[in-house]
PDB file of C-alpha atoms and ligand atoms in Angstrom:
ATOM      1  CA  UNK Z   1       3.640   9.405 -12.983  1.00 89.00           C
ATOM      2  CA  UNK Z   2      -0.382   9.294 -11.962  1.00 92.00           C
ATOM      3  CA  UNK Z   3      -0.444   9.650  -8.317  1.00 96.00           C
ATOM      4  CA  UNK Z   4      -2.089   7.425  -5.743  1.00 97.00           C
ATOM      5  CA  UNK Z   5      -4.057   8.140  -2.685  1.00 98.00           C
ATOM      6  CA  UNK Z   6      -4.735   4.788  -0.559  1.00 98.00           C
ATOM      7  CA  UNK Z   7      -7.081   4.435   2.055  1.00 98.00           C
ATOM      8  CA  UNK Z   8      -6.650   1.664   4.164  1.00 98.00           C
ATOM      9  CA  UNK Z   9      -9.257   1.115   6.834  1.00 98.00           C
ATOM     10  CA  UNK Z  10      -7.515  -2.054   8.410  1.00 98.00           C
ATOM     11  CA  UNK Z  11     -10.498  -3.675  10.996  1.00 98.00           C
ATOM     12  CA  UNK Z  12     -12.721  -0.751  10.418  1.00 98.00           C
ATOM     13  CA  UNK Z  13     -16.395  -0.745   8.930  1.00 98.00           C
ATOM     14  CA  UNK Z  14     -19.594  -2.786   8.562  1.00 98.00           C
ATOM     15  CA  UNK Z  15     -21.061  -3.156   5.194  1.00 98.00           C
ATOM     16  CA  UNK Z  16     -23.529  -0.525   5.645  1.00 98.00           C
ATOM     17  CA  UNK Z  17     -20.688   2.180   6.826  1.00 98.00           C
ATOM     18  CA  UNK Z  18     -18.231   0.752   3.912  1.00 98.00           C
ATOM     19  CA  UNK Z  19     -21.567   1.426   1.700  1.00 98.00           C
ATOM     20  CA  UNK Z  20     -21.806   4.827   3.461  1.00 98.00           C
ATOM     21  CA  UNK Z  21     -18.039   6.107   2.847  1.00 98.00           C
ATOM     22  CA  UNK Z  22     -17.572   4.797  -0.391  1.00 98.00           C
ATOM     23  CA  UNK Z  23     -20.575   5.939  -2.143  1.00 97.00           C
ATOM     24  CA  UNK Z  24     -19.835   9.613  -0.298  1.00 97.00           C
ATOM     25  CA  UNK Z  25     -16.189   9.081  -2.423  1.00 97.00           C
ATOM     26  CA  UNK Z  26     -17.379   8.480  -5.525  1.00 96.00           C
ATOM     27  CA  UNK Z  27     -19.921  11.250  -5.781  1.00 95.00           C
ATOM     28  CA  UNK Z  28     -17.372  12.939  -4.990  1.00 93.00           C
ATOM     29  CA  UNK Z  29     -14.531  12.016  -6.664  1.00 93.00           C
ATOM     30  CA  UNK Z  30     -16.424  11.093  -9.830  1.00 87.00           C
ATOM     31  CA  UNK Z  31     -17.649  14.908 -10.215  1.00 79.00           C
ATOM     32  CA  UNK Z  32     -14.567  15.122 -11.312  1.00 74.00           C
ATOM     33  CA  UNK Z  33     -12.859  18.523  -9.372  1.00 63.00           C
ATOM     34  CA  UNK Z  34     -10.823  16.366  -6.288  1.00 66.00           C
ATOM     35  CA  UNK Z  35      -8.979  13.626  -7.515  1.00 66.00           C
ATOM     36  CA  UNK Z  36      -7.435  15.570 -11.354  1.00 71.00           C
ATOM     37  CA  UNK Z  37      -5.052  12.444 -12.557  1.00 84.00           C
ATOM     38  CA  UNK Z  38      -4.949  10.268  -9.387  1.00 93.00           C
ATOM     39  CA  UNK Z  39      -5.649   6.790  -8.480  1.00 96.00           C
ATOM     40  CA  UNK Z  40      -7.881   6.417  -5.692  1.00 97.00           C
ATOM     41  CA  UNK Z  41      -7.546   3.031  -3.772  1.00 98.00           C
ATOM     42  CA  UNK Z  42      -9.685   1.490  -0.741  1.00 98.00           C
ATOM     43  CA  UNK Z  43      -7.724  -1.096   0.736  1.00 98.00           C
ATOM     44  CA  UNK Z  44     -11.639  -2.427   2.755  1.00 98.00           C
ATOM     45  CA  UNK Z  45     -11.915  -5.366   4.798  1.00 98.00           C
ATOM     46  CA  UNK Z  46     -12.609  -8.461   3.109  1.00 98.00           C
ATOM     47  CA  UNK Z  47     -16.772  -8.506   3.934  1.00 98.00           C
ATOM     48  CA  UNK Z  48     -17.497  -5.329   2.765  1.00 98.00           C
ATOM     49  CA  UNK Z  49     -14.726  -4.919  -0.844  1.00 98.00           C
ATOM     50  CA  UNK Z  50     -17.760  -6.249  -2.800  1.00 98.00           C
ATOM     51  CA  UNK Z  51     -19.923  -3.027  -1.419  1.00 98.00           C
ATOM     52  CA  UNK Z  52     -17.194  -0.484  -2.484  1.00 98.00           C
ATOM     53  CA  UNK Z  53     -16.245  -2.115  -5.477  1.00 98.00           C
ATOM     54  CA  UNK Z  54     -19.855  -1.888  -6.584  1.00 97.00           C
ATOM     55  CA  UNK Z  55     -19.542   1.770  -5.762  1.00 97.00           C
ATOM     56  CA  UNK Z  56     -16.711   2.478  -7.408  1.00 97.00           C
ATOM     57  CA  UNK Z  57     -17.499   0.584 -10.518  1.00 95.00           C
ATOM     58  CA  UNK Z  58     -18.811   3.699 -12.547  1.00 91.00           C
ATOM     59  CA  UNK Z  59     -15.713   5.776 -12.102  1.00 93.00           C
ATOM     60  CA  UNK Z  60     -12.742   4.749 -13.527  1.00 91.00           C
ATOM     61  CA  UNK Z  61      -9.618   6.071 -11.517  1.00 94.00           C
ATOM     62  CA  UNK Z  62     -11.116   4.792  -8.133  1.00 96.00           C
ATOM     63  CA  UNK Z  63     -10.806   0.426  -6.881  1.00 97.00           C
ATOM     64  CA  UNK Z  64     -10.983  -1.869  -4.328  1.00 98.00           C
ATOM     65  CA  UNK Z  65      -8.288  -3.778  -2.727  1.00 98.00           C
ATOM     66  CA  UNK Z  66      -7.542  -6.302   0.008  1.00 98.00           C
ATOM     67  CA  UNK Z  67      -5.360  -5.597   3.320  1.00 98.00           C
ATOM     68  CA  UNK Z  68      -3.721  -9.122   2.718  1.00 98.00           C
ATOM     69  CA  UNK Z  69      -4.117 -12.562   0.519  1.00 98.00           C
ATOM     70  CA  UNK Z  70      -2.880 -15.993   1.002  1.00 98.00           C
ATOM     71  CA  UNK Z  71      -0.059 -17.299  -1.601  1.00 98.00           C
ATOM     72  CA  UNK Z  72      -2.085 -20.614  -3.090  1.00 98.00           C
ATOM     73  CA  UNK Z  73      -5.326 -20.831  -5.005  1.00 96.00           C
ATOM     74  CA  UNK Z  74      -7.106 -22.915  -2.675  1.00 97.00           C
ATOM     75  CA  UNK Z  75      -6.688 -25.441  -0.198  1.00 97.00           C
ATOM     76  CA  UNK Z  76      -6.782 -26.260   3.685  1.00 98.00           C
ATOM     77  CA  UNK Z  77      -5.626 -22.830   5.003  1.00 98.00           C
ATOM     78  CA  UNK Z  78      -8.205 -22.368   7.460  1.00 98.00           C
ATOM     79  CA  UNK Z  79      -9.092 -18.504   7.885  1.00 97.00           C
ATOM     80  CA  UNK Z  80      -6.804 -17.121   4.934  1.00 98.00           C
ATOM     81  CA  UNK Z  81      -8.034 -16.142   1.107  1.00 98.00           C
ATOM     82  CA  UNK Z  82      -6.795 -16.100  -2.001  1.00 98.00           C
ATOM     83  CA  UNK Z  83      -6.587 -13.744  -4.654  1.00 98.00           C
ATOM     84  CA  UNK Z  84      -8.441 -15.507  -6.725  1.00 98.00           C
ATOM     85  CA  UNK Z  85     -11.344 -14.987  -4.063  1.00 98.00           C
ATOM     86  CA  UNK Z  86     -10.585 -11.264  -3.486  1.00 98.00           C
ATOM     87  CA  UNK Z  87     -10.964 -10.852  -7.302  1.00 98.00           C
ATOM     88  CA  UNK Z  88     -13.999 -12.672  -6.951  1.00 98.00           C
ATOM     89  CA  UNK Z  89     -15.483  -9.703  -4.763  1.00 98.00           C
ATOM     90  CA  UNK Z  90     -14.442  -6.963  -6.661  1.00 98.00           C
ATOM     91  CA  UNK Z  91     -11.033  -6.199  -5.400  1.00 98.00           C
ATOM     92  CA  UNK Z  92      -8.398  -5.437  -7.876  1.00 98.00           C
ATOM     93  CA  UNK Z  93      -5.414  -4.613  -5.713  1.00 98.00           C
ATOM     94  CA  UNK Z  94      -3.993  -6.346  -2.314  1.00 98.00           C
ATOM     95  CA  UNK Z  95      -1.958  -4.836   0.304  1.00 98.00           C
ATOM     96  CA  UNK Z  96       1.230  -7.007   1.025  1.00 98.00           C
ATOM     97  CA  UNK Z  97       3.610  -6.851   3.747  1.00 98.00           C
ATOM     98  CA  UNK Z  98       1.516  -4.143   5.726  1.00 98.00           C
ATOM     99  CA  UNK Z  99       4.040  -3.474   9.722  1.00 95.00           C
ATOM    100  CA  UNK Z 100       0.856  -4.917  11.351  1.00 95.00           C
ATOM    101  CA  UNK Z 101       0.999  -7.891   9.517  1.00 96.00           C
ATOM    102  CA  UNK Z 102       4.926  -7.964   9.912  1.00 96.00           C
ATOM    103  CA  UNK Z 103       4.663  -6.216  13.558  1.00 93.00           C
ATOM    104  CA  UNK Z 104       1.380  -7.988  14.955  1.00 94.00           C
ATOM    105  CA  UNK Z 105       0.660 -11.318  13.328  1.00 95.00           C
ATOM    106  CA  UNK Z 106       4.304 -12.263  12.827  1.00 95.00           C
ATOM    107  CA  UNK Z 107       4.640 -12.221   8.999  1.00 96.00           C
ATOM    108  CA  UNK Z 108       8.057 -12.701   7.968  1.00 97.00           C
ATOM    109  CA  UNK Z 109      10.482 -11.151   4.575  1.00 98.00           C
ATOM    110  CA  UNK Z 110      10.107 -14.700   2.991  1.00 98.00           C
ATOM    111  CA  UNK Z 111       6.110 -15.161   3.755  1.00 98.00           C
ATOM    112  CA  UNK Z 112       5.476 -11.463   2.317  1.00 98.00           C
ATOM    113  CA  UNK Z 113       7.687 -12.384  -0.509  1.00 98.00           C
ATOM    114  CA  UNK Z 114       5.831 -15.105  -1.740  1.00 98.00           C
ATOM    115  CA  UNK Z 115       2.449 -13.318  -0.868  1.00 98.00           C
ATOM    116  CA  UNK Z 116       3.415 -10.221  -3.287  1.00 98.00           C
ATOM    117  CA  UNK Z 117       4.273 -12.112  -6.390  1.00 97.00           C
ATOM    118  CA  UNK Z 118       1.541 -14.807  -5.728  1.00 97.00           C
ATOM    119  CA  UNK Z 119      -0.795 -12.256  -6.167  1.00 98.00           C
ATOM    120  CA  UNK Z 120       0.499 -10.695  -8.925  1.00 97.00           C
ATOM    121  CA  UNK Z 121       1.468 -14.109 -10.937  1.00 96.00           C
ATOM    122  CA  UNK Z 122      -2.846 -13.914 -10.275  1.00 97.00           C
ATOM    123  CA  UNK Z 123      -3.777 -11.315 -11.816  1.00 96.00           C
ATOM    124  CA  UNK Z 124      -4.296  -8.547  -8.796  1.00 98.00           C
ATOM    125  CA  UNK Z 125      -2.004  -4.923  -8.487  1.00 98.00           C
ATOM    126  CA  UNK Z 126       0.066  -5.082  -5.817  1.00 98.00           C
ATOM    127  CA  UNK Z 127       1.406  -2.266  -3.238  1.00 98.00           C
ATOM    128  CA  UNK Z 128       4.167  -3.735  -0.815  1.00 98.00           C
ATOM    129  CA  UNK Z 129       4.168  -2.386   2.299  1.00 98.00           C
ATOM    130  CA  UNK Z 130       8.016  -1.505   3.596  1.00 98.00           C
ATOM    131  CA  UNK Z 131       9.288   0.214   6.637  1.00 97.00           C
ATOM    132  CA  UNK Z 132      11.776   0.474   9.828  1.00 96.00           C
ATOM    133  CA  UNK Z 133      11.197   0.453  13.487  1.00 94.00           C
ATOM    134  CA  UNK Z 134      11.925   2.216  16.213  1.00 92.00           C
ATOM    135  CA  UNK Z 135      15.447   0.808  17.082  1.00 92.00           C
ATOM    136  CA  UNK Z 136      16.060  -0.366  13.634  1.00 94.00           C
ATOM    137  CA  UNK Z 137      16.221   3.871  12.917  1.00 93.00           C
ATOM    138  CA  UNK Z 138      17.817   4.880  15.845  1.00 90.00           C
ATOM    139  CA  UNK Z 139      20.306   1.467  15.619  1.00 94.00           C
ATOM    140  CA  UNK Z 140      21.282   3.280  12.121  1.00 94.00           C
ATOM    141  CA  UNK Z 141      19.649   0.442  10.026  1.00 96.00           C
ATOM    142  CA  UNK Z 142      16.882   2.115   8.034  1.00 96.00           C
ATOM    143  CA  UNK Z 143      19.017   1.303   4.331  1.00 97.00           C
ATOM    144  CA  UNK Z 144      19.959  -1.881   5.532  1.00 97.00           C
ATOM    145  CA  UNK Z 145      16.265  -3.223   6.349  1.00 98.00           C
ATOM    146  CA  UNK Z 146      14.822  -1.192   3.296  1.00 98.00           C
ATOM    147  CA  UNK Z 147      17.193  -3.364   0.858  1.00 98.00           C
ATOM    148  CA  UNK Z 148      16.314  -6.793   2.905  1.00 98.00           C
ATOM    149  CA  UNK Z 149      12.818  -6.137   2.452  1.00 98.00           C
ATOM    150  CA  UNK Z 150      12.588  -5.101  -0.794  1.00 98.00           C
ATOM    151  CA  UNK Z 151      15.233  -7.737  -2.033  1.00 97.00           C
ATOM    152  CA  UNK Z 152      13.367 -10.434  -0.823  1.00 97.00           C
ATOM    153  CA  UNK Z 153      10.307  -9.789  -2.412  1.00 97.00           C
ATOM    154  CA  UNK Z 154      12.787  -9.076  -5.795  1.00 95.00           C
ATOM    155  CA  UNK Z 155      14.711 -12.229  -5.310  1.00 95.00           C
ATOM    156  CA  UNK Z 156      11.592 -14.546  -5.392  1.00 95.00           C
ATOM    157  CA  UNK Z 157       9.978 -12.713  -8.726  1.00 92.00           C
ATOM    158  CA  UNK Z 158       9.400 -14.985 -11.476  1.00 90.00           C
ATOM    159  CA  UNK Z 159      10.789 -13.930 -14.920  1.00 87.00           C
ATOM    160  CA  UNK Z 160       7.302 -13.073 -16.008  1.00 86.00           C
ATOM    161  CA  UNK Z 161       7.165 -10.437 -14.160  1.00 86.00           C
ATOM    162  CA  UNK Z 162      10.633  -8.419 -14.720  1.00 81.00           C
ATOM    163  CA  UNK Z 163      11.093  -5.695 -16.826  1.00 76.00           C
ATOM    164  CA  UNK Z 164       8.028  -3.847 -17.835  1.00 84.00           C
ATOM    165  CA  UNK Z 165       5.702  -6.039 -16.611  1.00 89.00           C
ATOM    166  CA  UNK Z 166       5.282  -4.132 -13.448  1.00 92.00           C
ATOM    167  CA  UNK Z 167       4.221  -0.894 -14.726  1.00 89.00           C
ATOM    168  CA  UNK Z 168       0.884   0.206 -13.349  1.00 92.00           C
ATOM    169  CA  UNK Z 169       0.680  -3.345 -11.112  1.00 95.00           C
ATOM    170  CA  UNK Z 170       3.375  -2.696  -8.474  1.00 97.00           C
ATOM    171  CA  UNK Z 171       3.641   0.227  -5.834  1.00 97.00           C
ATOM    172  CA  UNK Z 172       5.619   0.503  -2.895  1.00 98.00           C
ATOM    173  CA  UNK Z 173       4.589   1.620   0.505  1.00 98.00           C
ATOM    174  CA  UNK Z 174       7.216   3.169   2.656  1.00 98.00           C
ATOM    175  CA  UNK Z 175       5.935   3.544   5.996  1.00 96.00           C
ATOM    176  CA  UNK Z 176       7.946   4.186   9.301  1.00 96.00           C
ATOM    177  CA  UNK Z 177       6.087   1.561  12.282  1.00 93.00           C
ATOM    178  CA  UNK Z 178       6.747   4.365  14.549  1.00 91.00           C
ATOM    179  CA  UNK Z 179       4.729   6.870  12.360  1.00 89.00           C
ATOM    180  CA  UNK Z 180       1.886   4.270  11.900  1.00 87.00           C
ATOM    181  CA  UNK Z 181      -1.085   5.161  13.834  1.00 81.00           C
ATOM    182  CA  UNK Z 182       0.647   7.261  16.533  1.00 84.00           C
ATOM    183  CA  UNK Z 183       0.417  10.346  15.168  1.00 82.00           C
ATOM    184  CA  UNK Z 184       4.128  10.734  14.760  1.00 81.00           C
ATOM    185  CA  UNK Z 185       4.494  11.894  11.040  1.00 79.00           C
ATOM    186  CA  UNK Z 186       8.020  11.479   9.693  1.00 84.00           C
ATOM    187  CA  UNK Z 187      10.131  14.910   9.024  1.00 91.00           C
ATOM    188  CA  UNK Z 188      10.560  15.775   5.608  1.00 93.00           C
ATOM    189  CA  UNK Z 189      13.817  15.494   5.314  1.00 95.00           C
ATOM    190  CA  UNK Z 190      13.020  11.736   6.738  1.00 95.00           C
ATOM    191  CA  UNK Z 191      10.683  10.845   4.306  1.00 97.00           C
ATOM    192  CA  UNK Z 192      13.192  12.220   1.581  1.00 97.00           C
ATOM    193  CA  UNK Z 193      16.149  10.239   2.454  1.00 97.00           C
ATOM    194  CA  UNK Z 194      13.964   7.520   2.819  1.00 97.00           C
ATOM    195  CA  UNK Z 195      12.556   7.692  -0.346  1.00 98.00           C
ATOM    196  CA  UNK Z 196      15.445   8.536  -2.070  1.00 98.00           C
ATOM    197  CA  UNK Z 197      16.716   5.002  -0.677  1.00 98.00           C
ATOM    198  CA  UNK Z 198      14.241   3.025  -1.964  1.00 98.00           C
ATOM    199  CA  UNK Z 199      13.998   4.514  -5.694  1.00 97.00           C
ATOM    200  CA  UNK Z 200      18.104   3.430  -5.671  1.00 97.00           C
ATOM    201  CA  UNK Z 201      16.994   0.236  -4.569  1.00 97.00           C
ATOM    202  CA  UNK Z 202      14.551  -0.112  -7.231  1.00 96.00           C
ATOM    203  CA  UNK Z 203      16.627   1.138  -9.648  1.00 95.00           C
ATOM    204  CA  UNK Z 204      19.301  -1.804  -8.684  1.00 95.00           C
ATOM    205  CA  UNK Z 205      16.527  -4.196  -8.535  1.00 94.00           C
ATOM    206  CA  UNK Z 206      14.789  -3.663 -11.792  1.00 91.00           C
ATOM    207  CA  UNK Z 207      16.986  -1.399 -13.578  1.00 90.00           C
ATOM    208  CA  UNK Z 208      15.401   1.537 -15.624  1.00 90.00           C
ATOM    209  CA  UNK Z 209      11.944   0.537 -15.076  1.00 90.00           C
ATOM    210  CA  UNK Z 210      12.003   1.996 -11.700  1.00 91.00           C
ATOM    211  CA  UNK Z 211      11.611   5.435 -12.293  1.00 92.00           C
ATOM    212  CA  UNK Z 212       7.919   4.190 -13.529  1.00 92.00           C
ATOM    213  CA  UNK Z 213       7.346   2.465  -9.948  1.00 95.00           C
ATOM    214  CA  UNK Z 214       5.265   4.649  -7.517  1.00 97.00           C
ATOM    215  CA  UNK Z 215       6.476   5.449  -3.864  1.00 98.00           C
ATOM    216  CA  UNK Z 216       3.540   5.996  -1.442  1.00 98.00           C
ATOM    217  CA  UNK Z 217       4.560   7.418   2.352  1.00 97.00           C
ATOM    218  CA  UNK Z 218       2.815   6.050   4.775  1.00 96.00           C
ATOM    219  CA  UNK Z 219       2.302   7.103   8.399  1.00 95.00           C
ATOM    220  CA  UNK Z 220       0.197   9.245  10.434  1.00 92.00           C
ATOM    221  CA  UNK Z 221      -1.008  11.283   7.446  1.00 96.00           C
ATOM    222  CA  UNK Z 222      -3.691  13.888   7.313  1.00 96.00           C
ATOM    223  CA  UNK Z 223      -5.197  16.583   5.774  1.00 97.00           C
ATOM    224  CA  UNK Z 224      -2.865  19.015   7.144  1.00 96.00           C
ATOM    225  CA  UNK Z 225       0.180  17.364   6.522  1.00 96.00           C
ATOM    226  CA  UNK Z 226      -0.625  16.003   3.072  1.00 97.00           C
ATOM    227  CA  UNK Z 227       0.114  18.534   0.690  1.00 97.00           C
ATOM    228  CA  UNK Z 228       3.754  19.394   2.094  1.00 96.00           C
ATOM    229  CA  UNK Z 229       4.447  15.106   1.692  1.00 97.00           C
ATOM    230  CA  UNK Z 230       3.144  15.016  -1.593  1.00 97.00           C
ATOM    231  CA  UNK Z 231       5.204  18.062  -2.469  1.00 97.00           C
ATOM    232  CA  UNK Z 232       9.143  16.033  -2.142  1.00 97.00           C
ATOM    233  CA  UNK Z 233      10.669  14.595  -4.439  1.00 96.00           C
ATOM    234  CA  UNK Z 234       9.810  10.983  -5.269  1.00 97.00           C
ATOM    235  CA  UNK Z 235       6.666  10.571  -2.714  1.00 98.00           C
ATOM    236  CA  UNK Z 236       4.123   9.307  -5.414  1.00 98.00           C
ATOM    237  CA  UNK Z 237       1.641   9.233  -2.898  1.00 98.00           C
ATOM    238  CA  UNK Z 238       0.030   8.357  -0.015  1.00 98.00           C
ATOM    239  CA  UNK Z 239      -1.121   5.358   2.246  1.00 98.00           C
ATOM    240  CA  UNK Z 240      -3.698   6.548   4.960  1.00 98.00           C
ATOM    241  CA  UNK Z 241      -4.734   4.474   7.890  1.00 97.00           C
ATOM    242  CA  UNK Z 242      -6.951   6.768  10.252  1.00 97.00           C
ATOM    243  CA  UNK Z 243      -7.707   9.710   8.880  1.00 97.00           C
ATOM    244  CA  UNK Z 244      -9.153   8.017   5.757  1.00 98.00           C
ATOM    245  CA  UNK Z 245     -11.907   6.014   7.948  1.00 98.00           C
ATOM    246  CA  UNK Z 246     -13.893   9.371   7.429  1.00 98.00           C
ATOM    247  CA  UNK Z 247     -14.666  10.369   3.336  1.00 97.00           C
ATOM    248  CA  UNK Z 248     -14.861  14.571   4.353  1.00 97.00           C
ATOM    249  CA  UNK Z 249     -11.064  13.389   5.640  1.00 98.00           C
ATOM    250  CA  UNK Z 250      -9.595  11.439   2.926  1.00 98.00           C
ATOM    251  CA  UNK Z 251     -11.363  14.043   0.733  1.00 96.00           C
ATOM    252  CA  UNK Z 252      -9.231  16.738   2.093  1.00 96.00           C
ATOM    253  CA  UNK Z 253      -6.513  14.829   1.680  1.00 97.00           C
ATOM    254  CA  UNK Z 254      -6.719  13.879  -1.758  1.00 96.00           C
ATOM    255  CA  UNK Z 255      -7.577  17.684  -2.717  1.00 93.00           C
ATOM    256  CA  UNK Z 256      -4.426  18.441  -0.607  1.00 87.00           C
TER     257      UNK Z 256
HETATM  258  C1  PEP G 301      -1.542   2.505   7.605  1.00 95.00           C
HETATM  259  O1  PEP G 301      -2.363   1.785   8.153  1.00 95.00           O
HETATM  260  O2  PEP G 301      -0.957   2.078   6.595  1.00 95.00           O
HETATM  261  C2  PEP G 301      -1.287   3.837   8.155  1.00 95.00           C
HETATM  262  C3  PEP G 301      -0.400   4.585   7.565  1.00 95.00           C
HETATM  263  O3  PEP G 301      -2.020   4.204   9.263  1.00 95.00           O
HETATM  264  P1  PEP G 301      -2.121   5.706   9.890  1.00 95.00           P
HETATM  265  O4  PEP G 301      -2.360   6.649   8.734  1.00 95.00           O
HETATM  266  O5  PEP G 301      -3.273   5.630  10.820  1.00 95.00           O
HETATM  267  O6  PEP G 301      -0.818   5.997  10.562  1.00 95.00           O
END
């Protein structure tokens, strides 16, 4: 399965710094030695994804996404967007369900639900954001709120977009809250289990198909720490907050 490498600079970057970074990725990544096979993904704020998507636009394996989209076309939503209007800018993937969304604005199973298959009935890739916290992990809970979260988002999928129709459109984030951020990266024997946990899930959800749906880890991830993650068995990837705000850093940790 191509792997995927996701940046996600959350409330980070003007347009002349998302200008800066993403040009310094795509000479870099488009000489062609870093990134062998992956897909590289920018998850940008919304006023600057038309700046990386125009530097991105002459190498293939690297896009643009959105950290979050509203699930209607259009209408009096005051301070959301659509992805019709993210797609309008350049952006080809969104970020659903992301623990500060969940954690901070108060986003709910049923609100990410609709947002993740809104966006794909649209057109864009998705990559649904999953994870525990704290207490739900030490309460002994991390399967049970894996399988709510991920069933939700399964439950409300329109025919259209069962069986193979997901292939190279859908990924799934796992990332612990407690690992986002605060420099706590999960063990490896953590991140194992837990993504052992959610390719079953997947594999009850969708059936076959799953084995073709990436698993990104998400969670205090850097260049030091990449390449053992990357090296167990079903992390497909990786979702980086902080250390990909700097391109020398998320360099590193793609070469990793
Ligand atoms: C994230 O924002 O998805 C994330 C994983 O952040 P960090 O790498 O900073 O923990």
């Amino acid at each position: 399965m191509q792997k995927i490498f996701a940046a996600n600079w959350k409330m980070h970057k003007t347009r002349a710094e998302a200008g800066q970074c993403s040009a310094s990725l795509a000479n870099a990544l488009g000489a062609g030695t870093t990134a062998s096979g992956a897909l590289v993904l920018v998850f940008a704020p919304f006023t600057c994804i038309d700046v990386v998507a125009g530097a991105f636009a002459e190498v293939p394996f690297l896009a643009c996404g959105g950290q979050d989209c509203y699930p209607a076309a259009e209408g009096a939503f005051t301070g959301e967007i659509s992805p019709t209007m993210l797609a309008d800018v350049g952006a080809t993937w969104v970020l659903t369900g992301h623990s500060e969304r969940r954690h901070v604005l108060g986003e709910d199973d049923a609100l990410v639900a609709r947002k993740t298959t809104f966006a794909l009935e649209q057109g864009l890739n998705v990559m649904l954001c999953i994870g525990e916290t704290l207490e739900e992990r030490e309460n002994g809970q991390l399967c049970d709120v894996l399988e709510r979260q991920l069933t939700s988002v399964f439950d409300a999928m329109p025919d259209i977009l069962r069986g193979n129709a997901l292939a190279g459109r859908f990924a799934v984030a796992y990332e612990p809250v407690w690992a986002i951020g605060t420099g706590k990266v999960a063990g490896q024997a953590e991140v194992l289990d837990a993504h052992a946990t959610v390719r079953t899930l997947l594999q009850k959800l969708v059936g076959a198909t799953a084995v073709d749906l990436p698993i990104l880890y998400g969670g205090s991830v850097k260049p030091t720490n990449a390449a053992g993650l990357m090296s167990l068995d079903n992390v497909d990837g990786l979702l980086v907050g902080g250390a990909s705000l700097d391109a020398q850093s998320f360099l590193q940790i793609i070469g990793a």
